[in-house]
Coordinates of C-alpha atoms and ligand atoms in Angstrom, one line a residue:
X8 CA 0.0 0.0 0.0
X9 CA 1.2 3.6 -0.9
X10 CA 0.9 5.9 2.0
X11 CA 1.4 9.6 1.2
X12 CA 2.2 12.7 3.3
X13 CA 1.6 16.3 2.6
X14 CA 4.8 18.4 3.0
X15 CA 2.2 21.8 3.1
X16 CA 2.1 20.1 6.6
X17 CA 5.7 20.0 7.2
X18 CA 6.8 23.5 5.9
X19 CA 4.7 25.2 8.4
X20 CA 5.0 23.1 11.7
X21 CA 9.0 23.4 10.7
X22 CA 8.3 27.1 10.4
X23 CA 6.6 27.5 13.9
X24 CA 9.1 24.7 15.6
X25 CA 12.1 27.3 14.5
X26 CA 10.7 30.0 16.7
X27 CA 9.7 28.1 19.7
X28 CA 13.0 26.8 20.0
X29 CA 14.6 29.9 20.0
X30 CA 12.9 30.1 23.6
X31 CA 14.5 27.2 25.2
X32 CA 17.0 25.8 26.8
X33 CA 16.1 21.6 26.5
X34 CA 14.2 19.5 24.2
X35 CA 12.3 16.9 25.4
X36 CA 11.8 14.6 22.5
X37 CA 9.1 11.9 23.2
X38 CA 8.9 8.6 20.6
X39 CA 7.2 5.9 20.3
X40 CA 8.8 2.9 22.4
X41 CA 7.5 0.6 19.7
X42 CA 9.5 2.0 16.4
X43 CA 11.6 5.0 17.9
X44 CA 13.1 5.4 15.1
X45 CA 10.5 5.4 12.8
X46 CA 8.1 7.7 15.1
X47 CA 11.6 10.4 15.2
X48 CA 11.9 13.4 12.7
X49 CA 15.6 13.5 12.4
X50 CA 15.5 17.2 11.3
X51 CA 15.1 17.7 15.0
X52 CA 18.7 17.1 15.4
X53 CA 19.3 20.1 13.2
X54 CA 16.6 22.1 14.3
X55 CA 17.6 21.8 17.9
X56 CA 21.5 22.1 17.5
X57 CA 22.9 23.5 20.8
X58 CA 20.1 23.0 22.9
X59 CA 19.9 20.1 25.4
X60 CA 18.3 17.3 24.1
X61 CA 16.2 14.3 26.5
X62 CA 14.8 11.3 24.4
X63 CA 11.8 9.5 26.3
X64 CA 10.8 5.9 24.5
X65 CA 7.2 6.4 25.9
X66 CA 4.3 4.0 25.6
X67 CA 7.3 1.4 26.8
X68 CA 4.1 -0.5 28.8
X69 CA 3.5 -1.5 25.2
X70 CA 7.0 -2.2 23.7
X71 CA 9.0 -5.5 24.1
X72 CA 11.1 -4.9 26.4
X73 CA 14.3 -6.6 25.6
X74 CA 14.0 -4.2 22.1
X75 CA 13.9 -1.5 24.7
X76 CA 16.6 -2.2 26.2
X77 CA 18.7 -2.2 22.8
X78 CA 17.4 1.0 22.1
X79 CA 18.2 2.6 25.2
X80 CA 21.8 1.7 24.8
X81 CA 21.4 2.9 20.7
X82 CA 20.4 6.5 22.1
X83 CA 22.8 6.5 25.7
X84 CA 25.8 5.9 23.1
X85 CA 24.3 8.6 20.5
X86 CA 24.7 11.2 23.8
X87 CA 21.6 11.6 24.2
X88 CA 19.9 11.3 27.8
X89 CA 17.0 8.9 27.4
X90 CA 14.3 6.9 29.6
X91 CA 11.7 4.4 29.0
X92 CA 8.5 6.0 30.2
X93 CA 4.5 5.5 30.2
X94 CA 3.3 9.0 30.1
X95 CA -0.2 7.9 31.9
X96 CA 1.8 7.4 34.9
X97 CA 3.3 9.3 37.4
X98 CA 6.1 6.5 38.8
X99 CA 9.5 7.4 36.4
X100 CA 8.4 11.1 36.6
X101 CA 10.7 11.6 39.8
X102 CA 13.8 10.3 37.5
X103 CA 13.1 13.0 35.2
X104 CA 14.9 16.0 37.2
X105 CA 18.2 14.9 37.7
X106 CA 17.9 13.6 33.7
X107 CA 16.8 17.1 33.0
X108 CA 20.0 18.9 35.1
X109 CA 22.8 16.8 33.8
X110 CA 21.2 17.2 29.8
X111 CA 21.3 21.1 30.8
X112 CA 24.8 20.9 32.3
X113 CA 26.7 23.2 29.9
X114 CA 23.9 25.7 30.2
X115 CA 23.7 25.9 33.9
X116 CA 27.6 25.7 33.9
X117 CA 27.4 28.7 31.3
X118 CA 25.0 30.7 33.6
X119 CA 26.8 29.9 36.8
X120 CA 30.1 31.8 35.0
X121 CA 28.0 34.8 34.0
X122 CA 27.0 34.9 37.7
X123 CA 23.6 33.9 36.8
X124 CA 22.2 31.5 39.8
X125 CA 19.3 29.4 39.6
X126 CA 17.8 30.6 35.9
X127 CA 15.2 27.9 35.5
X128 CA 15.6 25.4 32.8
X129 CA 13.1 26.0 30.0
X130 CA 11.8 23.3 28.4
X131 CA 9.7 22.3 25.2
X132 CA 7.8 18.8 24.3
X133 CA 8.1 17.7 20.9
X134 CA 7.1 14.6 19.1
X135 CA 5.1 13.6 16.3
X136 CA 1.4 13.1 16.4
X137 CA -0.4 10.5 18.6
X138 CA 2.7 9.5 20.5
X139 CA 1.9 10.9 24.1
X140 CA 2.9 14.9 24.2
X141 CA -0.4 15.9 25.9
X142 CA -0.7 13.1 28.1
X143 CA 2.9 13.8 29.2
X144 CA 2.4 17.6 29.5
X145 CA -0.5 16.9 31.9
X146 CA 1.3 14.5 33.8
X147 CA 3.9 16.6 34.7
X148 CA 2.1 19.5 35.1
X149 CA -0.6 18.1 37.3
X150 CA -3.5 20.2 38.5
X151 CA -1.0 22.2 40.5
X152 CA 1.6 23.9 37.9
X153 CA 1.5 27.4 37.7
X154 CA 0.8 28.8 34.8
X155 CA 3.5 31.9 34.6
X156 CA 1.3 34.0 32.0
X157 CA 2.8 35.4 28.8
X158 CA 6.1 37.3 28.9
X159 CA 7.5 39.8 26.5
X160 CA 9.5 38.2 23.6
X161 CA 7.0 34.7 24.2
X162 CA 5.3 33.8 20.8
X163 CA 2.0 35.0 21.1
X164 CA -0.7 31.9 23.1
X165 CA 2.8 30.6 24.6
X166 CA 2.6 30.0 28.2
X167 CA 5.3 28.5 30.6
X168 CA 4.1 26.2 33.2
X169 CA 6.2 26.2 36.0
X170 CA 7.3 22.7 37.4
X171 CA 9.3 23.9 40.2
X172 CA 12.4 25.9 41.1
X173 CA 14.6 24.5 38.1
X174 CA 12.1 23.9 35.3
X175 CA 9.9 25.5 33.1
X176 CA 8.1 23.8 30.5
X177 CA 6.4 25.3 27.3
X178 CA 2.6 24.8 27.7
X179 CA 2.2 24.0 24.0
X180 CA 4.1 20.9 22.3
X181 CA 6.3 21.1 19.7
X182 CA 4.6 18.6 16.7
X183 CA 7.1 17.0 14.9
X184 CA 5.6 16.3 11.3
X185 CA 6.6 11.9 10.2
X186 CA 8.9 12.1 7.5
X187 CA 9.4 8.9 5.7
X188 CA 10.9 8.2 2.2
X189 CA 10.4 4.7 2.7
X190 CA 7.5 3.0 3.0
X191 CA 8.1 0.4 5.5
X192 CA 8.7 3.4 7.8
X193 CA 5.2 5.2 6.8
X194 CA 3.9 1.8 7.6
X195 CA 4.8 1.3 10.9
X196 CA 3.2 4.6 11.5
X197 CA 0.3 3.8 10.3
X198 CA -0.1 0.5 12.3
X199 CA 0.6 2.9 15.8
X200 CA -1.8 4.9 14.6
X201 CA 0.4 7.9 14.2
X202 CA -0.6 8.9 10.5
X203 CA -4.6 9.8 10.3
X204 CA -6.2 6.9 9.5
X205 CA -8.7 9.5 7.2
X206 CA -6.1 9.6 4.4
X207 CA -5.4 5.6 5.0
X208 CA -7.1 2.2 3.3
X209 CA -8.2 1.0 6.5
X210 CA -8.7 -2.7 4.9
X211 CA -5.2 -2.7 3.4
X212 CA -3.7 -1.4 6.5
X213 CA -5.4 -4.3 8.4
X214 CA -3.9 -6.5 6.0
X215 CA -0.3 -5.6 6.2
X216 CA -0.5 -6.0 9.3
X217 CA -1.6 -9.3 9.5
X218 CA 1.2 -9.9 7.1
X219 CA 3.6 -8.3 9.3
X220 CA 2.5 -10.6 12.4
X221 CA 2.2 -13.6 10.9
X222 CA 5.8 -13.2 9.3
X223 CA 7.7 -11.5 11.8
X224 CA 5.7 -12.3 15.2
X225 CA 4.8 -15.8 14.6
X226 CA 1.8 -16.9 17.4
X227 CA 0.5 -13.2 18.7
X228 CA -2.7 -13.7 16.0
X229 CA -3.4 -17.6 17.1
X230 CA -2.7 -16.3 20.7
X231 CA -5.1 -13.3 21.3
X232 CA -7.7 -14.5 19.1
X233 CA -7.9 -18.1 18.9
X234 CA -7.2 -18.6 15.5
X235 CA -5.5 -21.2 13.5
X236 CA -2.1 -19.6 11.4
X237 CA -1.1 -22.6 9.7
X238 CA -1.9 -22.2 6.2
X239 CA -3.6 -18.7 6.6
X240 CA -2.4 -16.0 4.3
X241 CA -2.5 -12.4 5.2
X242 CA -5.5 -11.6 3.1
X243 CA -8.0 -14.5 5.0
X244 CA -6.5 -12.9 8.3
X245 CA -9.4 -10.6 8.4
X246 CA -12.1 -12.7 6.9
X247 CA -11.3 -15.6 9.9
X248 CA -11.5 -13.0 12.5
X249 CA -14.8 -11.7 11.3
X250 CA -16.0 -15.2 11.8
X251 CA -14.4 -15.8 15.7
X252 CA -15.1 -12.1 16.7
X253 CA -18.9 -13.0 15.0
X254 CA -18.0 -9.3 13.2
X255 CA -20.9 -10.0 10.7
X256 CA -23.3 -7.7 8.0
X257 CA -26.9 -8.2 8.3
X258 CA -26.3 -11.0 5.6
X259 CA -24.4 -12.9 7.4
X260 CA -21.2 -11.7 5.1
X261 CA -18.2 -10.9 7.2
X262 CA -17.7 -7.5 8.0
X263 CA -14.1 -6.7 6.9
X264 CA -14.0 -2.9 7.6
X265 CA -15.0 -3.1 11.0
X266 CA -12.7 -6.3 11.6
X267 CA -9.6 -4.1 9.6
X268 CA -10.6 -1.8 12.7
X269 CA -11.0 -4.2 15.4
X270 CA -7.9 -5.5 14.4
X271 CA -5.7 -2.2 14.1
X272 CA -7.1 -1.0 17.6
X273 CA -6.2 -4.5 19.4
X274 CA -2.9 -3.7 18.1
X275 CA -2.6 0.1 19.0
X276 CA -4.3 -1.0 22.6
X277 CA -1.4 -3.8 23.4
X278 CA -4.3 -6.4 23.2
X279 CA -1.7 -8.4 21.3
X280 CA 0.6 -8.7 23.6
X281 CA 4.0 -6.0 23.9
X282 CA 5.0 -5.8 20.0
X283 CA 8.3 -3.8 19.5
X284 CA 8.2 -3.4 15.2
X285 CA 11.7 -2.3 14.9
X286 CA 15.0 -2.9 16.8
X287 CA 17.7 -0.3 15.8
X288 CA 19.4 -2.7 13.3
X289 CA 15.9 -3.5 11.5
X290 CA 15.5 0.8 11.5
X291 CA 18.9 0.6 9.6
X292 CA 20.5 2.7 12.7
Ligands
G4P22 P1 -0.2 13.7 21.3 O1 -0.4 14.8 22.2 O2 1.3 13.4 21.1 O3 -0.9 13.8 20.0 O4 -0.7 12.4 22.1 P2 -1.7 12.2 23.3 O5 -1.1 12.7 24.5 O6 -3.0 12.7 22.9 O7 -1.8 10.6 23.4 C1 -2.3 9.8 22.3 C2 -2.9 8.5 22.9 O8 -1.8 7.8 23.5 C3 -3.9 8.7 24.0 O9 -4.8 7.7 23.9 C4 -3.1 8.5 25.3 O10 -3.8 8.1 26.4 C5 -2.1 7.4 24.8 N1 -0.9 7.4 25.6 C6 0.0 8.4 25.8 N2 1.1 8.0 26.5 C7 0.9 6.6 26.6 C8 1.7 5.6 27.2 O11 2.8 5.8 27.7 N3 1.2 4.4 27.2 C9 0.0 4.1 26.6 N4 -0.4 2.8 26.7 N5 -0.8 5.0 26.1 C10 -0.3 6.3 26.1 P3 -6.2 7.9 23.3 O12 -6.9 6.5 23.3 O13 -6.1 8.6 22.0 O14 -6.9 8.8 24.3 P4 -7.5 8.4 25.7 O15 -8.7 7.6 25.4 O16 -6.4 7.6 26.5 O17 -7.8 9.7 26.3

């Protein structure tokens, strides 16, 4: 399947990421545990040159966890600081701070020579869409973050929620637009659900990935839904779940669009079990 993106998109979120960066100190880069390379814009790298950078693998309650752990040792040698979190949660959240200082370190050490104590960090969210910016925002922000109000030289609808003494975060997140020249990348998108399934063949998506679980994850199909792989090509994938999950038209014909969904939000839900789709080698890192 041919998945397409629309770089009208891309041209102005680059536009407004430029001058929110220009206002901060640290990026906090969130991607999605389950293909972090894939779910990363690597213009970010460019975009955010000199700045502090934090990668979080979030949605890591969903993510194989073995794959995790390669690709927290890919990202720890690349410099960056990086943590495995589930943005629902609050545990992991305490781990952030001292994550936060030593990513900062040249700045504070920077301030500290110009006689500037205690400057709070300021810090931005950025990811691409659908991987957990707002649900991490409100985590660490909580009920009780003070919102600081706008300040001159703040992009206009900017407002800095204070964390505590050392951090301030951007209220707004950064979105990071997918960027994909190959398709196997723009597929894995669309099975997490980052790419709006409006411009997407849901059918077809369903089918690829059955394709891709009955290839490369042998057993999670038969497991979950108590059907028989052997023998089953991708394309009767949907027509024998229709008959187990009794996903039916009036007629009695299987309902393969509302099975292509079924499937696709079992997957994005972790129904299937914790399915990592690419360990750095397979992302070509
Ligand atoms: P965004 O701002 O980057 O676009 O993402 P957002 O926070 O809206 O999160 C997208 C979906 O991912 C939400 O689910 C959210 O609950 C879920 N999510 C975020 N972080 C995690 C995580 O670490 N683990 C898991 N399992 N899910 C996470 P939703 O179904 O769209 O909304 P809701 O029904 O949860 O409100």
């Amino acid at each position: 399947m041919n998945i397409q993106w629309y770089p009208g998109h891309m041209t102005k979120a680059k536009r407004a990421m430029k001058e929110d960066i220009k206002l901060i100190d640290l990026i906090i880069e969130l991607v999605d545990a389950r293909a972090p390379s894939s779910s990363r814009n690597p213009d970010i790298d460019e975009l955010g040159q000199g700045k502090g950078r934090l990668i979080l693998l979030n949605k890591a309650d969903l993510a194989d966890e073995a794959a995790s752990a390669l690709w927290m040792a890919y990202f720890e040698e690349k410099g960056f600081e990086v943590m495995k979190l589930d943005a629902r949660s609050k545990a992991g959240l305490a781990r952030l701070q001292p994550m936060i200082q030593r990513a900062c370190k040249e700045k504070i050490e920077r301030d500290r020579r110009r006689g500037i104590l205690n400057r709070p960090v300021r810090a931005m969210v950025v990811g691409i869409p659908n991987v957990g910016k707002s649900t991490f925002i409100n985590s660490l922000a909580g009920k009780a973050a003070a919102k600081t109000g706008n300040r001159p030289g703040v992009t206009k609808g900017n407002q800095w929620i204070r964390l505590n003494k050392q951090v301030e975060l951007l209220d707004t997140p950064g979105i990071l637009w997918p960027k994909f020249e190959d398709q196997t990348v723009g597929l894995r998108l669309a099975f997490l659900g980052s790419i709006h399934d409006e411009i997407l063949n849901l059918d077809e998506l369903a089918t690829e990935l059955s394709r891709y679980l009955l290839e490369e994850k042998p057993g999670v199909l038969a497991e979950y839904y108590k059907i028989t792989e052997e023998g089953c090509m991708a394309h009767q994938v949907l027509e024998e779940l229709a008959r187990v999950r009794s996903c039916l038209k009036k007629g009695g014909e299987p309902d393969l669009s509302r099975t292509a969904k079924l499937l696709l939000d079992d997957f994005r839900a972790g129904k299937l079990g914790r399915v990592t789709l690419e360990t750095p080698k397979e992302a070509g890192c």
